[in-house]
Amino acid sequence: MKAFVVDKYNKKGILRLADMPAPEIQDHDILVEVHAAAVNLLDSKIRTGEFKLILPYRRPFILGHDVAGMVVRVGSKVRKFKPGDEVYARPRDSRVGTFAEFIAINEADVALKPKNLSMEEAASIPLVGLTAWQVLVDKANLKKGQKVFIQAGSGGVGTFAIQLAKHLGATVATTAGAASVDLVKGLGADVVVDYRKDDFEKILSGYDVVLNSQDAKTLEKSLSVLKSGGKLISISGPPDPEFARKQGLNGALRLLLRLLSRGIRTKAKRRGVQFSFLFMWAQGDQLSKITSLIEAGTIRPIVDRVFPFEATNEALSYVETGRAKGKVVIKIR
């Protein structure tokens, strides 16, 4: 099969289009014929080697974290899916590789594709949808009447998280450029701060939750937005000791992550707020709940551009510019 692979970690490197062996399926796997895959900033970070200490892939490996396609074969112990099913998923970390014509995925990571979405739209959902769900539902336990600040509202996670937070009954603030104000307001944002003109930490206060997706400076500024007892949840780092424990990292890496996050954890404690890091995980049951929200019209996908499969490197470059509104998708079939 054709696939785009990482041969070596390189900040300026490109993915190589290669002929790779078709995946073999295990007892609990389904083999998916890939119709579309989305591109995420995570793909870029993995390609450059930013996560090589905590996600040690053996090169060459196929990149890609979002997929929509059709089941063509199932393992002997698969019970949820059958050939012909249209599905979507964010495969687990050890088994990524959606920039390819086929992928084998554990059935626990998969959900039926929303009936009202195209393959390209469906492929845009899993990683950002699960990220938003795990931040707002699992970690924040966001409740009706609470206030949440979601950074970068026009981005992939932002466009989904705004809609989910409104569904949960929260008041939503976000940051966006002037060109994206109508988009994020249309998704449900109540307060929009133009990050080019205004400092959000001077405008927002008394918030229950912050979803941080930006740099360390923004992370620190976010502390002042929260009320006492509030929750600062970062998806862009630094990883904390709890993450290291869940990943089963060795002692040296655990110590390193403890040191990396000590500054923000100390400052959060002084302010009486909680800091935590979230690195989303594959979860088919949660994705099924997201499917229900999409089919009900509660949440809609935001797709900026669709690239052909052969232009995967161009799609990755476009994501790296940070200018995409919503998601960038690769059409494979």
mmCIF file of N, CA and C in Angstrom, residues 238-328:
data_model
loop_
_atom_site.group_PDB
_atom_site.id
_atom_site.type_symbol
_atom_site.label_atom_id
_atom_site.label_comp_id
_atom_site.label_asym_id
_atom_site.label_seq_id
_atom_site.Cartn_x
_atom_site.Cartn_y
_atom_site.Cartn_z
ATOM 1 N N PRO A 238 3.381 22.108 30.013
ATOM 2 C CA PRO A 238 4.323 20.990 30.132
ATOM 3 C C PRO A 238 3.664 19.753 30.749
ATOM 4 N N PRO A 239 4.091 18.555 30.334
ATOM 5 C CA PRO A 239 3.573 17.332 30.944
ATOM 6 C C PRO A 239 3.854 17.320 32.440
ATOM 7 N N ASP A 240 2.927 16.778 33.214
ATOM 8 C CA ASP A 240 3.070 16.774 34.669
ATOM 9 C C ASP A 240 3.337 15.356 35.198
ATOM 10 N N PRO A 241 3.619 15.221 36.502
ATOM 11 C CA PRO A 241 3.917 13.895 37.056
ATOM 12 C C PRO A 241 2.806 12.869 36.854
ATOM 13 N N GLU A 242 1.555 13.313 36.885
ATOM 14 C CA GLU A 242 0.436 12.390 36.690
ATOM 15 C C GLU A 242 0.469 11.774 35.290
ATOM 16 N N PHE A 243 0.791 12.599 34.295
ATOM 17 C CA PHE A 243 0.935 12.094 32.922
ATOM 18 C C PHE A 243 2.061 11.074 32.850
ATOM 19 N N ALA A 244 3.186 11.384 33.481
ATOM 20 C CA ALA A 244 4.333 10.468 33.476
ATOM 21 C C ALA A 244 3.964 9.127 34.097
ATOM 22 N N ARG A 245 3.172 9.179 35.176
ATOM 23 C CA ARG A 245 2.753 7.946 35.843
ATOM 24 C C ARG A 245 1.853 7.104 34.933
ATOM 25 N N LYS A 246 0.877 7.767 34.318
ATOM 26 C CA LYS A 246 -0.058 7.051 33.437
ATOM 27 C C LYS A 246 0.646 6.440 32.228
ATOM 28 N N GLN A 247 1.679 7.127 31.736
ATOM 29 C CA GLN A 247 2.415 6.630 30.569
ATOM 30 C C GLN A 247 3.378 5.503 30.933
ATOM 31 N N GLY A 248 3.607 5.318 32.238
ATOM 32 C CA GLY A 248 4.549 4.286 32.673
ATOM 33 C C GLY A 248 5.985 4.617 32.314
ATOM 34 N N LEU A 249 6.325 5.904 32.343
ATOM 35 C CA LEU A 249 7.671 6.324 31.961
ATOM 36 C C LEU A 249 8.687 5.937 33.036
ATOM 37 N N ASN A 250 9.943 5.825 32.626
ATOM 38 C CA ASN A 250 10.984 5.435 33.580
ATOM 39 C C ASN A 250 11.298 6.572 34.557
ATOM 40 N N GLY A 251 12.069 6.246 35.592
ATOM 41 C CA GLY A 251 12.343 7.190 36.664
ATOM 42 C C GLY A 251 12.970 8.489 36.198
ATOM 43 N N ALA A 252 13.909 8.391 35.259
ATOM 44 C CA ALA A 252 14.595 9.594 34.769
ATOM 45 C C ALA A 252 13.622 10.526 34.062
ATOM 46 N N LEU A 253 12.744 9.955 33.220
ATOM 47 C CA LEU A 253 11.767 10.779 32.508
ATOM 48 C C LEU A 253 10.733 11.356 33.462
ATOM 49 N N ARG A 254 10.356 10.565 34.450
ATOM 50 C CA ARG A 254 9.406 11.076 35.454
ATOM 51 C C ARG A 254 9.988 12.289 36.169
ATOM 52 N N LEU A 255 11.260 12.193 36.527
ATOM 53 C CA LEU A 255 11.915 13.310 37.203
ATOM 54 C C LEU A 255 11.995 14.523 36.290
ATOM 55 N N LEU A 256 12.325 14.293 35.007
ATOM 56 C CA LEU A 256 12.421 15.388 34.042
ATOM 57 C C LEU A 256 11.083 16.117 33.903
ATOM 58 N N LEU A 257 10.002 15.364 33.765
ATOM 59 C CA LEU A 257 8.686 15.989 33.604
ATOM 60 C C LEU A 257 8.258 16.708 34.879
ATOM 61 N N ARG A 258 8.633 16.144 36.022
ATOM 62 C CA ARG A 258 8.332 16.820 37.294
ATOM 63 C C ARG A 258 9.023 18.191 37.345
ATOM 64 N N LEU A 259 10.277 18.223 36.890
ATOM 65 C CA LEU A 259 11.032 19.483 36.893
ATOM 66 C C LEU A 259 10.466 20.472 35.875
ATOM 67 N N LEU A 260 10.093 19.964 34.692
ATOM 68 C CA LEU A 260 9.566 20.828 33.637
ATOM 69 C C LEU A 260 8.274 21.525 34.051
ATOM 70 N N SER A 261 7.457 20.820 34.832
ATOM 71 C CA SER A 261 6.153 21.370 35.193
ATOM 72 C C SER A 261 6.128 22.005 36.575
ATOM 73 N N ARG A 262 7.261 21.961 37.287
ATOM 74 C CA ARG A 262 7.260 22.436 38.674
ATOM 75 C C ARG A 262 6.879 23.907 38.783
ATOM 76 N N GLY A 263 7.380 24.730 37.858
ATOM 77 C CA GLY A 263 7.115 26.167 37.906
ATOM 78 C C GLY A 263 5.632 26.480 37.851
ATOM 79 N N ILE A 264 4.946 25.961 36.857
ATOM 80 C CA ILE A 264 3.521 26.276 36.695
ATOM 81 C C ILE A 264 2.696 25.616 37.799
ATOM 82 N N ARG A 265 3.111 24.419 38.261
ATOM 83 C CA ARG A 265 2.363 23.773 39.341
ATOM 84 C C ARG A 265 2.465 24.575 40.635
ATOM 85 N N THR A 266 3.655 25.128 40.898
ATOM 86 C CA THR A 266 3.870 25.931 42.102
ATOM 87 C C THR A 266 3.044 27.210 42.043
ATOM 88 N N LYS A 267 3.063 27.888 40.891
ATOM 89 C CA LYS A 267 2.311 29.144 40.737
ATOM 90 C C LYS A 267 0.809 28.900 40.841
ATOM 91 N N ALA A 268 0.350 27.770 40.284
ATOM 92 C CA ALA A 268 -1.078 27.442 40.368
ATOM 93 C C ALA A 268 -1.481 27.207 41.826
ATOM 94 N N LYS A 269 -0.653 26.492 42.543
ATOM 95 C CA LYS A 269 -0.954 26.191 43.953
ATOM 96 C C LYS A 269 -1.044 27.469 44.781
ATOM 97 N N ARG A 270 -0.131 28.402 44.510
ATOM 98 C CA ARG A 270 -0.144 29.678 45.237
ATOM 99 C C ARG A 270 -1.450 30.442 45.018
ATOM 100 N N ARG A 271 -2.007 30.296 43.818
ATOM 101 C CA ARG A 271 -3.245 31.004 43.483
ATOM 102 C C ARG A 271 -4.495 30.217 43.874
ATOM 103 N N GLY A 272 -4.281 29.004 44.375
ATOM 104 C CA GLY A 272 -5.422 28.204 44.778
ATOM 105 C C GLY A 272 -6.177 27.595 43.608
ATOM 106 N N VAL A 273 -5.462 27.343 42.507
ATOM 107 C CA VAL A 273 -6.089 26.687 41.351
ATOM 108 C C VAL A 273 -5.336 25.399 41.022
ATOM 109 N N GLN A 274 -5.986 24.542 40.240
ATOM 110 C CA GLN A 274 -5.392 23.257 39.873
ATOM 111 C C GLN A 274 -4.806 23.337 38.472
ATOM 112 N N PHE A 275 -3.581 22.844 38.314
ATOM 113 C CA PHE A 275 -2.999 22.693 36.976
ATOM 114 C C PHE A 275 -2.914 21.216 36.628
ATOM 115 N N SER A 276 -3.276 20.886 35.387
ATOM 116 C CA SER A 276 -3.065 19.523 34.898
ATOM 117 C C SER A 276 -2.800 19.551 33.401
ATOM 118 N N PHE A 277 -2.099 18.541 32.953
ATOM 119 C CA PHE A 277 -1.767 18.374 31.533
ATOM 120 C C PHE A 277 -2.597 17.225 30.978
ATOM 121 N N LEU A 278 -3.116 17.393 29.766
ATOM 122 C CA LEU A 278 -3.866 16.311 29.131
ATOM 123 C C LEU A 278 -3.277 15.991 27.766
ATOM 124 N N PHE A 279 -2.926 14.727 27.589
ATOM 125 C CA PHE A 279 -2.538 14.212 26.277
ATOM 126 C C PHE A 279 -3.615 13.199 25.916
ATOM 127 N N MET A 280 -4.453 13.572 24.959
ATOM 128 C CA MET A 280 -5.658 12.773 24.731
ATOM 129 C C MET A 280 -5.337 11.322 24.387
ATOM 130 N N TRP A 281 -6.293 10.452 24.703
ATOM 131 C CA TRP A 281 -6.110 9.023 24.436
ATOM 132 C C TRP A 281 -7.248 8.513 23.571
ATOM 133 N N ALA A 282 -6.978 7.440 22.835
ATOM 134 C CA ALA A 282 -7.985 6.838 21.961
ATOM 135 C C ALA A 282 -9.111 6.263 22.810
ATOM 136 N N GLN A 283 -10.363 6.485 22.367
ATOM 137 C CA GLN A 283 -11.495 6.026 23.177
ATOM 138 C C GLN A 283 -12.744 5.940 22.295
ATOM 139 N N GLY A 284 -13.042 4.744 21.812
ATOM 140 C CA GLY A 284 -14.164 4.562 20.900
ATOM 141 C C GLY A 284 -15.516 4.846 21.509
ATOM 142 N N ASP A 285 -15.703 4.516 22.804
ATOM 143 C CA ASP A 285 -16.996 4.769 23.447
ATOM 144 C C ASP A 285 -17.279 6.263 23.543
ATOM 145 N N GLN A 286 -16.260 7.057 23.887
ATOM 146 C CA GLN A 286 -16.443 8.510 23.914
ATOM 147 C C GLN A 286 -16.743 9.036 22.512
ATOM 148 N N LEU A 287 -16.064 8.478 21.519
ATOM 149 C CA LEU A 287 -16.300 8.904 20.146
ATOM 150 C C LEU A 287 -17.731 8.595 19.712
ATOM 151 N N SER A 288 -18.295 7.496 20.207
ATOM 152 C CA SER A 288 -19.700 7.166 19.910
ATOM 153 C C SER A 288 -20.648 8.216 20.498
ATOM 154 N N LYS A 289 -20.310 8.730 21.681
ATOM 155 C CA LYS A 289 -21.127 9.799 22.277
ATOM 156 C C LYS A 289 -21.028 11.076 21.442
ATOM 157 N N ILE A 290 -19.841 11.334 20.926
ATOM 158 C CA ILE A 290 -19.645 12.489 20.042
ATOM 159 C C ILE A 290 -20.451 12.305 18.757
ATOM 160 N N THR A 291 -20.489 11.068 18.232
ATOM 161 C CA THR A 291 -21.298 10.771 17.047
ATOM 162 C C THR A 291 -22.750 11.171 17.279
ATOM 163 N N SER A 292 -23.287 10.840 18.452
ATOM 164 C CA SER A 292 -24.677 11.174 18.770
ATOM 165 C C SER A 292 -24.905 12.683 18.742
ATOM 166 N N LEU A 293 -23.961 13.447 19.273
ATOM 167 C CA LEU A 293 -24.091 14.911 19.278
ATOM 168 C C LEU A 293 -24.046 15.476 17.863
ATOM 169 N N ILE A 294 -23.197 14.881 17.028
ATOM 170 C CA ILE A 294 -23.084 15.350 15.637
ATOM 171 C C ILE A 294 -24.355 15.009 14.857
ATOM 172 N N GLU A 295 -24.851 13.794 15.029
ATOM 173 C CA GLU A 295 -26.065 13.390 14.310
ATOM 174 C C GLU A 295 -27.293 14.175 14.763
ATOM 175 N N ALA A 296 -27.255 14.662 16.013
ATOM 176 C CA ALA A 296 -28.359 15.481 16.523
ATOM 177 C C ALA A 296 -28.250 16.941 16.077
ATOM 178 N N GLY A 297 -27.121 17.293 15.434
ATOM 179 C CA GLY A 297 -26.930 18.665 14.981
ATOM 180 C C GLY A 297 -26.391 19.598 16.052
ATOM 181 N N THR A 298 -25.998 19.044 17.204
ATOM 182 C CA THR A 298 -25.474 19.852 18.304
ATOM 183 C C THR A 298 -24.078 20.376 17.994
ATOM 184 N N ILE A 299 -23.287 19.562 17.316
ATOM 185 C CA ILE A 299 -21.916 19.932 16.948
ATOM 186 C C ILE A 299 -21.722 19.691 15.465
ATOM 187 N N ARG A 300 -21.064 20.634 14.798
ATOM 188 C CA ARG A 300 -20.767 20.465 13.371
ATOM 189 C C ARG A 300 -19.263 20.590 13.147
ATOM 190 N N PRO A 301 -18.750 19.854 12.178
ATOM 191 C CA PRO A 301 -17.311 19.950 11.896
ATOM 192 C C PRO A 301 -16.977 21.236 11.150
ATOM 193 N N ILE A 302 -15.805 21.747 11.401
ATOM 194 C CA ILE A 302 -15.297 22.913 10.669
ATOM 195 C C ILE A 302 -14.051 22.465 9.916
ATOM 196 N N VAL A 303 -14.163 22.403 8.596
ATOM 197 C CA VAL A 303 -13.049 21.962 7.747
ATOM 198 C C VAL A 303 -12.574 23.143 6.919
ATOM 199 N N ASP A 304 -11.316 23.479 7.057
ATOM 200 C CA ASP A 304 -10.736 24.610 6.331
ATOM 201 C C ASP A 304 -10.434 24.238 4.879
ATOM 202 N N ARG A 305 -9.619 23.176 4.702
ATOM 203 C CA ARG A 305 -9.223 22.771 3.345
ATOM 204 C C ARG A 305 -9.088 21.261 3.265
ATOM 205 N N VAL A 306 -9.333 20.737 2.066
ATOM 206 C CA VAL A 306 -9.125 19.311 1.794
ATOM 207 C C VAL A 306 -8.049 19.200 0.717
ATOM 208 N N PHE A 307 -6.982 18.452 1.024
ATOM 209 C CA PHE A 307 -5.870 18.244 0.100
ATOM 210 C C PHE A 307 -5.953 16.829 -0.480
ATOM 211 N N PRO A 308 -5.481 16.621 -1.706
ATOM 212 C CA PRO A 308 -5.369 15.247 -2.219
ATOM 213 C C PRO A 308 -4.254 14.499 -1.497
ATOM 214 N N PHE A 309 -4.331 13.176 -1.516
ATOM 215 C CA PHE A 309 -3.378 12.330 -0.790
ATOM 216 C C PHE A 309 -1.932 12.666 -1.150
ATOM 217 N N GLU A 310 -1.664 12.866 -2.436
ATOM 218 C CA GLU A 310 -0.282 13.111 -2.868
ATOM 219 C C GLU A 310 0.261 14.446 -2.339
ATOM 220 N N ALA A 311 -0.637 15.331 -1.864
ATOM 221 C CA ALA A 311 -0.213 16.638 -1.339
ATOM 222 C C ALA A 311 -0.170 16.644 0.192
ATOM 223 N N THR A 312 0.062 15.477 0.798
ATOM 224 C CA THR A 312 0.093 15.381 2.264
ATOM 225 C C THR A 312 1.136 16.311 2.872
ATOM 226 N N ASN A 313 2.311 16.422 2.261
ATOM 227 C CA ASN A 313 3.334 17.332 2.798
ATOM 228 C C ASN A 313 2.881 18.781 2.751
ATOM 229 N N GLU A 314 2.173 19.156 1.693
ATOM 230 C CA GLU A 314 1.648 20.520 1.596
ATOM 231 C C GLU A 314 0.592 20.763 2.672
ATOM 232 N N ALA A 315 -0.231 19.743 2.945
ATOM 233 C CA ALA A 315 -1.247 19.867 3.991
ATOM 234 C C ALA A 315 -0.593 20.076 5.352
ATOM 235 N N LEU A 316 0.476 19.346 5.607
ATOM 236 C CA LEU A 316 1.197 19.477 6.878
ATOM 237 C C LEU A 316 1.820 20.870 6.999
ATOM 238 N N SER A 317 2.377 21.366 5.917
ATOM 239 C CA SER A 317 2.963 22.716 5.920
ATOM 240 C C SER A 317 1.907 23.774 6.200
ATOM 241 N N TYR A 318 0.717 23.576 5.632
ATOM 242 C CA TYR A 318 -0.366 24.537 5.838
ATOM 243 C C TYR A 318 -0.796 24.544 7.308
ATOM 244 N N VAL A 319 -0.896 23.391 7.920
ATOM 245 C CA VAL A 319 -1.248 23.315 9.342
ATOM 246 C C VAL A 319 -0.200 24.038 10.182
ATOM 247 N N GLU A 320 1.074 23.897 9.810
ATOM 248 C CA GLU A 320 2.164 24.515 10.569
ATOM 249 C C GLU A 320 2.143 26.046 10.512
ATOM 250 N N THR A 321 1.453 26.627 9.522
ATOM 251 C CA THR A 321 1.360 28.090 9.461
ATOM 252 C C THR A 321 0.501 28.649 10.580
ATOM 253 N N GLY A 322 -0.396 27.807 11.140
ATOM 254 C CA GLY A 322 -1.292 28.266 12.191
ATOM 255 C C GLY A 322 -2.454 29.093 11.685
ATOM 256 N N ARG A 323 -2.656 29.142 10.370
ATOM 257 C CA ARG A 323 -3.711 29.986 9.810
ATOM 258 C C ARG A 323 -5.011 29.239 9.537
ATOM 259 N N ALA A 324 -4.998 27.931 9.679
ATOM 260 C CA ALA A 324 -6.199 27.147 9.351
ATOM 261 C C ALA A 324 -7.327 27.455 10.328
ATOM 262 N N LYS A 325 -8.523 27.565 9.794
ATOM 263 C CA LYS A 325 -9.728 27.717 10.624
ATOM 264 C C LYS A 325 -10.399 26.350 10.672
ATOM 265 N N GLY A 326 -10.384 25.735 11.834
ATOM 266 C CA GLY A 326 -10.878 24.368 11.911
ATOM 267 C C GLY A 326 -9.797 23.399 11.477
ATOM 268 N N LYS A 327 -10.200 22.351 10.773
ATOM 269 C CA LYS A 327 -9.291 21.248 10.456
ATOM 270 C C LYS A 327 -8.887 21.222 8.980
ATOM 271 N N VAL A 328 -7.741 20.570 8.757
ATOM 272 C CA VAL A 328 -7.213 20.334 7.416
ATOM 273 C C VAL A 328 -7.254 18.827 7.186
#
